[in-house]
mmCIF file with all atom_site columns, C-alpha atoms in Angstrom:
data_model
loop_
_atom_site.group_PDB
_atom_site.id
_atom_site.type_symbol
_atom_site.label_atom_id
_atom_site.label_alt_id
_atom_site.label_comp_id
_atom_site.label_asym_id
_atom_site.label_entity_id
_atom_site.label_seq_id
_atom_site.pdbx_PDB_ins_code
_atom_site.Cartn_x
_atom_site.Cartn_y
_atom_site.Cartn_z
_atom_site.occupancy
_atom_site.B_iso_or_equiv
_atom_site.pdbx_formal_charge
_atom_site.auth_seq_id
_atom_site.auth_comp_id
_atom_site.auth_asym_id
_atom_site.auth_atom_id
_atom_site.pdbx_PDB_model_num
ATOM 1   C CA . MET A 1 1   ? 135.433 54.431 32.001 1.00 90.00 ? 1   MET A CA 1
ATOM 2   C CA . THR A 1 2   ? 134.641 53.775 35.643 1.00 95.00 ? 2   THR A CA 1
ATOM 3   C CA . PRO A 1 3   ? 136.298 50.929 37.549 1.00 96.00 ? 3   PRO A CA 1
ATOM 4   C CA . GLU A 1 4   ? 132.967 49.075 37.433 1.00 96.00 ? 4   GLU A CA 1
ATOM 5   C CA . GLN A 1 5   ? 132.768 49.445 33.632 1.00 97.00 ? 5   GLN A CA 1
ATOM 6   C CA . ILE A 1 6   ? 136.315 48.148 33.231 1.00 98.00 ? 6   ILE A CA 1
ATOM 7   C CA . MET A 1 7   ? 135.566 45.185 35.502 1.00 97.00 ? 7   MET A CA 1
ATOM 8   C CA . ALA A 1 8   ? 132.376 44.504 33.532 1.00 97.00 ? 8   ALA A CA 1
ATOM 9   C CA . ARG A 1 9   ? 134.527 44.337 30.396 1.00 97.00 ? 9   ARG A CA 1
ATOM 10  C CA . ALA A 1 10  ? 136.910 41.886 32.115 1.00 97.00 ? 10  ALA A CA 1
ATOM 11  C CA . ILE A 1 11  ? 133.939 39.739 33.117 1.00 97.00 ? 11  ILE A CA 1
ATOM 12  C CA . ASP A 1 12  ? 132.696 39.811 29.502 1.00 96.00 ? 12  ASP A CA 1
ATOM 13  C CA . ILE A 1 13  ? 136.147 38.694 28.289 1.00 95.00 ? 13  ILE A CA 1
ATOM 14  C CA . GLY A 1 14  ? 136.064 35.841 30.832 1.00 94.00 ? 14  GLY A CA 1
ATOM 15  C CA . ARG A 1 15  ? 132.570 34.859 29.746 1.00 94.00 ? 15  ARG A CA 1
ATOM 16  C CA . ALA A 1 16  ? 133.518 34.875 26.042 1.00 90.00 ? 16  ALA A CA 1
ATOM 17  C CA . GLY A 1 17  ? 136.273 32.378 26.736 1.00 80.00 ? 17  GLY A CA 1
ATOM 18  C CA . LEU A 1 18  ? 133.841 29.891 28.249 1.00 86.00 ? 18  LEU A CA 1
ATOM 19  C CA . HIS A 1 19  ? 132.813 28.790 24.757 1.00 82.00 ? 19  HIS A CA 1
ATOM 20  C CA . GLU A 1 20  ? 136.197 27.178 24.203 1.00 79.00 ? 20  GLU A CA 1
ATOM 21  C CA . LYS A 1 21  ? 137.160 23.679 25.299 1.00 76.00 ? 21  LYS A CA 1
ATOM 22  C CA . ASP A 1 22  ? 138.496 23.494 28.885 1.00 72.00 ? 22  ASP A CA 1
ATOM 23  C CA . ALA A 1 23  ? 137.904 27.234 29.325 1.00 82.00 ? 23  ALA A CA 1
ATOM 24  C CA . ARG A 1 24  ? 137.975 29.120 32.606 1.00 89.00 ? 24  ARG A CA 1
ATOM 25  C CA . PRO A 1 25  ? 136.474 32.524 33.439 1.00 93.00 ? 25  PRO A CA 1
ATOM 26  C CA . PHE A 1 26  ? 139.733 34.143 34.547 1.00 95.00 ? 26  PHE A CA 1
ATOM 27  C CA . ALA A 1 27  ? 140.333 37.391 32.665 1.00 96.00 ? 27  ALA A CA 1
ATOM 28  C CA . ALA A 1 28  ? 142.130 40.659 33.330 1.00 98.00 ? 28  ALA A CA 1
ATOM 29  C CA . ILE A 1 29  ? 142.611 44.154 31.979 1.00 98.00 ? 29  ILE A CA 1
ATOM 30  C CA . VAL A 1 30  ? 145.558 46.500 32.539 1.00 98.00 ? 30  VAL A CA 1
ATOM 31  C CA . VAL A 1 31  ? 144.779 50.216 32.526 1.00 98.00 ? 31  VAL A CA 1
ATOM 32  C CA . ARG A 1 32  ? 147.100 53.222 32.477 1.00 98.00 ? 32  ARG A CA 1
ATOM 33  C CA . GLN A 1 33  ? 145.738 56.729 32.933 1.00 96.00 ? 33  GLN A CA 1
ATOM 34  C CA . GLY A 1 34  ? 142.218 55.566 32.115 1.00 95.00 ? 34  GLY A CA 1
ATOM 35  C CA . GLU A 1 35  ? 143.241 53.790 28.903 1.00 97.00 ? 35  GLU A CA 1
ATOM 36  C CA . ILE A 1 36  ? 143.174 50.021 28.420 1.00 98.00 ? 36  ILE A CA 1
ATOM 37  C CA . VAL A 1 37  ? 146.725 48.948 27.557 1.00 98.00 ? 37  VAL A CA 1
ATOM 38  C CA . GLY A 1 38  ? 146.418 45.189 28.036 1.00 98.00 ? 38  GLY A CA 1
ATOM 39  C CA . GLU A 1 39  ? 143.773 42.477 28.032 1.00 98.00 ? 39  GLU A CA 1
ATOM 40  C CA . GLY A 1 40  ? 143.862 38.758 28.555 1.00 96.00 ? 40  GLY A CA 1
ATOM 41  C CA . ARG A 1 41  ? 141.970 35.677 29.575 1.00 94.00 ? 41  ARG A CA 1
ATOM 42  C CA . SER A 1 42  ? 143.049 32.276 30.740 1.00 94.00 ? 42  SER A CA 1
ATOM 43  C CA . GLN A 1 43  ? 144.484 30.387 27.770 1.00 91.00 ? 43  GLN A CA 1
ATOM 44  C CA . GLN A 1 44  ? 146.353 27.597 29.517 1.00 90.00 ? 44  GLN A CA 1
ATOM 45  C CA . LYS A 1 45  ? 144.696 24.835 27.500 1.00 87.00 ? 45  LYS A CA 1
ATOM 46  C CA . THR A 1 46  ? 144.496 26.588 24.130 1.00 86.00 ? 46  THR A CA 1
ATOM 47  C CA . LEU A 1 47  ? 148.156 27.717 24.259 1.00 90.00 ? 47  LEU A CA 1
ATOM 48  C CA . ASN A 1 48  ? 149.467 24.628 26.078 1.00 92.00 ? 48  ASN A CA 1
ATOM 49  C CA . ASP A 1 49  ? 151.012 27.042 28.553 1.00 94.00 ? 49  ASP A CA 1
ATOM 50  C CA . PRO A 1 50  ? 150.427 26.512 32.279 1.00 94.00 ? 50  PRO A CA 1
ATOM 51  C CA . THR A 1 51  ? 151.441 30.137 32.934 1.00 96.00 ? 51  THR A CA 1
ATOM 52  C CA . ALA A 1 52  ? 148.865 31.651 30.551 1.00 95.00 ? 52  ALA A CA 1
ATOM 53  C CA . HIS A 1 53  ? 146.559 32.859 33.332 1.00 96.00 ? 53  HIS A CA 1
ATOM 54  C CA . GLY A 1 54  ? 144.335 35.838 32.533 1.00 96.00 ? 54  GLY A CA 1
ATOM 55  C CA . GLU A 1 55  ? 146.475 38.231 34.541 1.00 98.00 ? 55  GLU A CA 1
ATOM 56  C CA . ILE A 1 56  ? 149.701 36.976 32.966 1.00 98.00 ? 56  ILE A CA 1
ATOM 57  C CA . VAL A 1 57  ? 148.283 37.276 29.444 1.00 97.00 ? 57  VAL A CA 1
ATOM 58  C CA . ALA A 1 58  ? 147.044 40.824 30.177 1.00 98.00 ? 58  ALA A CA 1
ATOM 59  C CA . ILE A 1 59  ? 150.415 41.837 31.658 1.00 98.00 ? 59  ILE A CA 1
ATOM 60  C CA . ARG A 1 60  ? 152.252 40.401 28.638 1.00 98.00 ? 60  ARG A CA 1
ATOM 61  C CA . ASP A 1 61  ? 149.905 42.309 26.330 1.00 98.00 ? 61  ASP A CA 1
ATOM 62  C CA . ALA A 1 62  ? 150.421 45.579 28.239 1.00 98.00 ? 62  ALA A CA 1
ATOM 63  C CA . CYS A 1 63  ? 154.205 45.165 28.285 1.00 98.00 ? 63  CYS A CA 1
ATOM 64  C CA . LYS A 1 64  ? 154.261 44.484 24.556 1.00 98.00 ? 64  LYS A CA 1
ATOM 65  C CA . ARG A 1 65  ? 152.007 47.445 23.741 1.00 98.00 ? 65  ARG A CA 1
ATOM 66  C CA . LEU A 1 66  ? 153.918 49.838 26.001 1.00 98.00 ? 66  LEU A CA 1
ATOM 67  C CA . GLY A 1 67  ? 157.383 48.491 25.169 1.00 98.00 ? 67  GLY A CA 1
ATOM 68  C CA . THR A 1 68  ? 158.374 48.055 28.808 1.00 98.00 ? 68  THR A CA 1
ATOM 69  C CA . THR A 1 69  ? 158.282 45.600 31.694 1.00 97.00 ? 69  THR A CA 1
ATOM 70  C CA . ASP A 1 70  ? 157.658 48.436 34.178 1.00 98.00 ? 70  ASP A CA 1
ATOM 71  C CA . LEU A 1 71  ? 153.923 48.929 34.562 1.00 98.00 ? 71  LEU A CA 1
ATOM 72  C CA . SER A 1 72  ? 154.229 51.454 37.395 1.00 98.00 ? 72  SER A CA 1
ATOM 73  C CA . GLY A 1 73  ? 151.174 53.680 37.424 1.00 98.00 ? 73  GLY A CA 1
ATOM 74  C CA . CYS A 1 74  ? 149.025 50.952 35.852 1.00 98.00 ? 74  CYS A CA 1
ATOM 75  C CA . GLU A 1 75  ? 146.077 49.231 37.469 1.00 98.00 ? 75  GLU A CA 1
ATOM 76  C CA . ILE A 1 76  ? 144.930 45.662 36.888 1.00 98.00 ? 76  ILE A CA 1
ATOM 77  C CA . TYR A 1 77  ? 141.308 44.528 36.911 1.00 98.00 ? 77  TYR A CA 1
ATOM 78  C CA . THR A 1 78  ? 140.879 40.793 37.345 1.00 98.00 ? 78  THR A CA 1
ATOM 79  C CA . THR A 1 79  ? 137.781 38.639 37.484 1.00 97.00 ? 79  THR A CA 1
ATOM 80  C CA . CYS A 1 80  ? 139.166 36.710 40.441 1.00 96.00 ? 80  CYS A CA 1
ATOM 81  C CA . GLU A 1 81  ? 141.565 37.313 43.291 1.00 96.00 ? 81  GLU A CA 1
ATOM 82  C CA . PRO A 1 82  ? 144.912 36.272 41.785 1.00 96.00 ? 82  PRO A CA 1
ATOM 83  C CA . CYS A 1 83  ? 146.806 33.076 42.578 1.00 95.00 ? 83  CYS A CA 1
ATOM 84  C CA . LEU A 1 84  ? 150.421 33.207 43.782 1.00 94.00 ? 84  LEU A CA 1
ATOM 85  C CA . LEU A 1 85  ? 151.788 33.044 40.225 1.00 95.00 ? 85  LEU A CA 1
ATOM 86  C CA . CYS A 1 86  ? 149.739 36.060 39.207 1.00 96.00 ? 86  CYS A CA 1
ATOM 87  C CA . VAL A 1 87  ? 150.495 37.973 42.417 1.00 96.00 ? 87  VAL A CA 1
ATOM 88  C CA . ALA A 1 88  ? 154.184 37.479 41.613 1.00 96.00 ? 88  ALA A CA 1
ATOM 89  C CA . ALA A 1 89  ? 153.713 38.733 38.026 1.00 98.00 ? 89  ALA A CA 1
ATOM 90  C CA . ILE A 1 90  ? 151.774 41.772 39.260 1.00 98.00 ? 90  ILE A CA 1
ATOM 91  C CA . TRP A 1 91  ? 154.569 42.477 41.754 1.00 98.00 ? 91  TRP A CA 1
ATOM 92  C CA . TRP A 1 92  ? 157.354 42.072 39.173 1.00 97.00 ? 92  TRP A CA 1
ATOM 93  C CA . ALA A 1 93  ? 155.476 44.328 36.724 1.00 98.00 ? 93  ALA A CA 1
ATOM 94  C CA . LYS A 1 94  ? 155.211 46.986 39.477 1.00 98.00 ? 94  LYS A CA 1
ATOM 95  C CA . ILE A 1 95  ? 151.481 47.455 38.922 1.00 98.00 ? 95  ILE A CA 1
ATOM 96  C CA . SER A 1 96  ? 150.217 50.146 41.280 1.00 98.00 ? 96  SER A CA 1
ATOM 97  C CA . LYS A 1 97  ? 146.705 48.923 42.124 1.00 98.00 ? 97  LYS A CA 1
ATOM 98  C CA . MET A 1 98  ? 144.557 45.823 41.723 1.00 98.00 ? 98  MET A CA 1
ATOM 99  C CA . TYR A 1 99  ? 140.791 45.478 41.486 1.00 98.00 ? 99  TYR A CA 1
ATOM 100 C CA . TYR A 1 100 ? 139.257 41.994 41.725 1.00 97.00 ? 100 TYR A CA 1
ATOM 101 C CA . ALA A 1 101 ? 135.713 40.619 41.586 1.00 97.00 ? 101 ALA A CA 1
ATOM 102 C CA . HIS A 1 102 ? 135.583 36.977 42.739 1.00 95.00 ? 102 HIS A CA 1
ATOM 103 C CA . THR A 1 103 ? 137.546 35.721 45.760 1.00 93.00 ? 103 THR A CA 1
ATOM 104 C CA . GLN A 1 104 ? 139.673 32.617 46.233 1.00 90.00 ? 104 GLN A CA 1
ATOM 105 C CA . GLU A 1 105 ? 137.217 31.484 48.932 1.00 91.00 ? 105 GLU A CA 1
ATOM 106 C CA . GLU A 1 106 ? 134.329 31.741 46.473 1.00 93.00 ? 106 GLU A CA 1
ATOM 107 C CA . CYS A 1 107 ? 136.311 29.650 43.973 1.00 91.00 ? 107 CYS A CA 1
ATOM 108 C CA . GLU A 1 108 ? 136.848 27.004 46.629 1.00 90.00 ? 108 GLU A CA 1
ATOM 109 C CA . ARG A 1 109 ? 133.076 26.807 47.173 1.00 91.00 ? 109 ARG A CA 1
ATOM 110 C CA . ILE A 1 110 ? 132.588 25.701 43.552 1.00 89.00 ? 110 ILE A CA 1
ATOM 111 C CA . GLY A 1 111 ? 135.455 23.208 43.708 1.00 87.00 ? 111 GLY A CA 1
ATOM 112 C CA . PHE A 1 112 ? 138.376 25.233 42.312 1.00 87.00 ? 112 PHE A CA 1
ATOM 113 C CA . SER A 1 113 ? 141.157 25.781 44.816 1.00 88.00 ? 113 SER A CA 1
ATOM 114 C CA . THR A 1 114 ? 144.732 27.060 44.843 1.00 88.00 ? 114 THR A CA 1
ATOM 115 C CA . LYS A 1 115 ? 145.194 26.031 48.486 1.00 88.00 ? 115 LYS A CA 1
ATOM 116 C CA . GLY A 1 116 ? 147.624 23.252 47.495 1.00 88.00 ? 116 GLY A CA 1
ATOM 117 C CA . LEU A 1 117 ? 149.817 25.786 45.692 1.00 89.00 ? 117 LEU A CA 1
ATOM 118 C CA . VAL A 1 118 ? 149.788 28.142 48.672 1.00 88.00 ? 118 VAL A CA 1
ATOM 119 C CA . ASP A 1 119 ? 150.624 25.283 51.042 1.00 89.00 ? 119 ASP A CA 1
ATOM 120 C CA . GLU A 1 120 ? 153.468 24.055 48.827 1.00 91.00 ? 120 GLU A CA 1
ATOM 121 C CA . ALA A 1 121 ? 154.971 27.493 48.191 1.00 90.00 ? 121 ALA A CA 1
ATOM 122 C CA . THR A 1 122 ? 154.993 28.419 51.866 1.00 90.00 ? 122 THR A CA 1
ATOM 123 C CA . ARG A 1 123 ? 156.795 25.248 52.989 1.00 93.00 ? 123 ARG A CA 1
ATOM 124 C CA . PRO A 1 124 ? 160.575 25.340 53.453 1.00 91.00 ? 124 PRO A CA 1
ATOM 125 C CA . LEU A 1 125 ? 162.349 24.174 50.287 1.00 90.00 ? 125 LEU A CA 1
ATOM 126 C CA . ALA A 1 126 ? 163.449 20.866 51.859 1.00 89.00 ? 126 ALA A CA 1
ATOM 127 C CA . SER A 1 127 ? 159.855 20.067 52.873 1.00 91.00 ? 127 SER A CA 1
ATOM 128 C CA . ARG A 1 128 ? 158.227 20.544 49.457 1.00 92.00 ? 128 ARG A CA 1
ATOM 129 C CA . LYS A 1 129 ? 156.857 17.680 47.367 1.00 93.00 ? 129 LYS A CA 1
ATOM 130 C CA . LEU A 1 130 ? 159.079 18.574 44.410 1.00 91.00 ? 130 LEU A CA 1
ATOM 131 C CA . PRO A 1 131 ? 162.504 17.087 45.113 1.00 91.00 ? 131 PRO A CA 1
ATOM 132 C CA . ALA A 1 132 ? 165.211 19.748 44.921 1.00 90.00 ? 132 ALA A CA 1
ATOM 133 C CA . GLN A 1 133 ? 168.982 19.387 45.030 1.00 91.00 ? 133 GLN A CA 1
ATOM 134 C CA . ARG A 1 134 ? 171.518 22.181 44.917 1.00 90.00 ? 134 ARG A CA 1
ATOM 135 C CA . ILE A 1 135 ? 174.295 21.667 42.364 1.00 93.00 ? 135 ILE A CA 1
ATOM 136 C CA . CYS A 1 136 ? 176.974 23.838 40.720 1.00 95.00 ? 136 CYS A CA 1
ATOM 137 C CA . ALA A 1 137 ? 176.721 26.468 43.480 1.00 95.00 ? 137 ALA A CA 1
ATOM 138 C CA . LYS A 1 138 ? 180.278 27.737 42.924 1.00 96.00 ? 138 LYS A CA 1
ATOM 139 C CA . GLU A 1 139 ? 179.703 28.238 39.198 1.00 96.00 ? 139 GLU A CA 1
ATOM 140 C CA . ALA A 1 140 ? 176.369 29.937 39.823 1.00 96.00 ? 140 ALA A CA 1
ATOM 141 C CA . ASN A 1 141 ? 177.946 32.229 42.409 1.00 94.00 ? 141 ASN A CA 1
ATOM 142 C CA . LEU A 1 142 ? 180.490 33.312 39.789 1.00 94.00 ? 142 LEU A CA 1
ATOM 143 C CA . LEU A 1 143 ? 177.708 33.964 37.298 1.00 94.00 ? 143 LEU A CA 1
ATOM 144 C CA . PHE A 1 144 ? 175.831 36.177 39.747 1.00 93.00 ? 144 PHE A CA 1
ATOM 145 C CA . GLU A 1 145 ? 179.002 37.998 40.783 1.00 94.00 ? 145 GLU A CA 1
ATOM 146 C CA . GLU A 1 146 ? 179.648 38.721 37.094 1.00 94.00 ? 146 GLU A CA 1
ATOM 147 C CA . TRP A 1 147 ? 176.110 40.021 36.737 1.00 93.00 ? 147 TRP A CA 1
ATOM 148 C CA . ALA A 1 148 ? 176.422 42.280 39.802 1.00 94.00 ? 148 ALA A CA 1
ATOM 149 C CA . ALA A 1 149 ? 179.693 43.694 38.411 1.00 95.00 ? 149 ALA A CA 1
ATOM 150 C CA . SER A 1 150 ? 178.395 44.211 34.860 1.00 94.00 ? 150 SER A CA 1
ATOM 151 C CA . PRO A 1 151 ? 177.499 47.696 33.565 1.00 94.00 ? 151 PRO A CA 1
ATOM 152 C CA . ASN A 1 152 ? 173.981 46.426 32.805 1.00 89.00 ? 152 ASN A CA 1
ATOM 153 C CA . PHE A 1 153 ? 173.296 45.326 36.404 1.00 91.00 ? 153 PHE A CA 1
ATOM 154 C CA . GLN A 1 154 ? 169.855 46.340 37.587 1.00 85.00 ? 154 GLN A CA 1
ATOM 155 C CA . PRO A 1 155 ? 168.593 44.507 40.645 1.00 81.00 ? 155 PRO A CA 1
#
């Protein structure tokens, strides 16, 4: 399959989801060596899961199918330029390349924006809207020192 054919399939998956209540057209496909190994579409409302973005669902599917969290060598095809949550998941999964169709700017033109998330995430911790207070630092430091010293430590 060509990249355009794979993206067309992602767009079809996004379109199919529009028939459900509160649906969104965000869908993604993970490919390894030309083979589809993961698919997903936004299911935040149907799963009652705010993290169930199309990219996240596709990454979870690929990880389950491949039996690993390391998707090095895989590519992701997504119907829209990913939000910060999905960029982080793509980064953590070590996906090697991303293809996208719609842009964040184009989403903003139809009234859907992640600008508030970007603004909030890029503020210093003390300046964010979500109140945050550090507690149990000593205990947490011990926990992380134990982790770093354990035989299973993998940063």
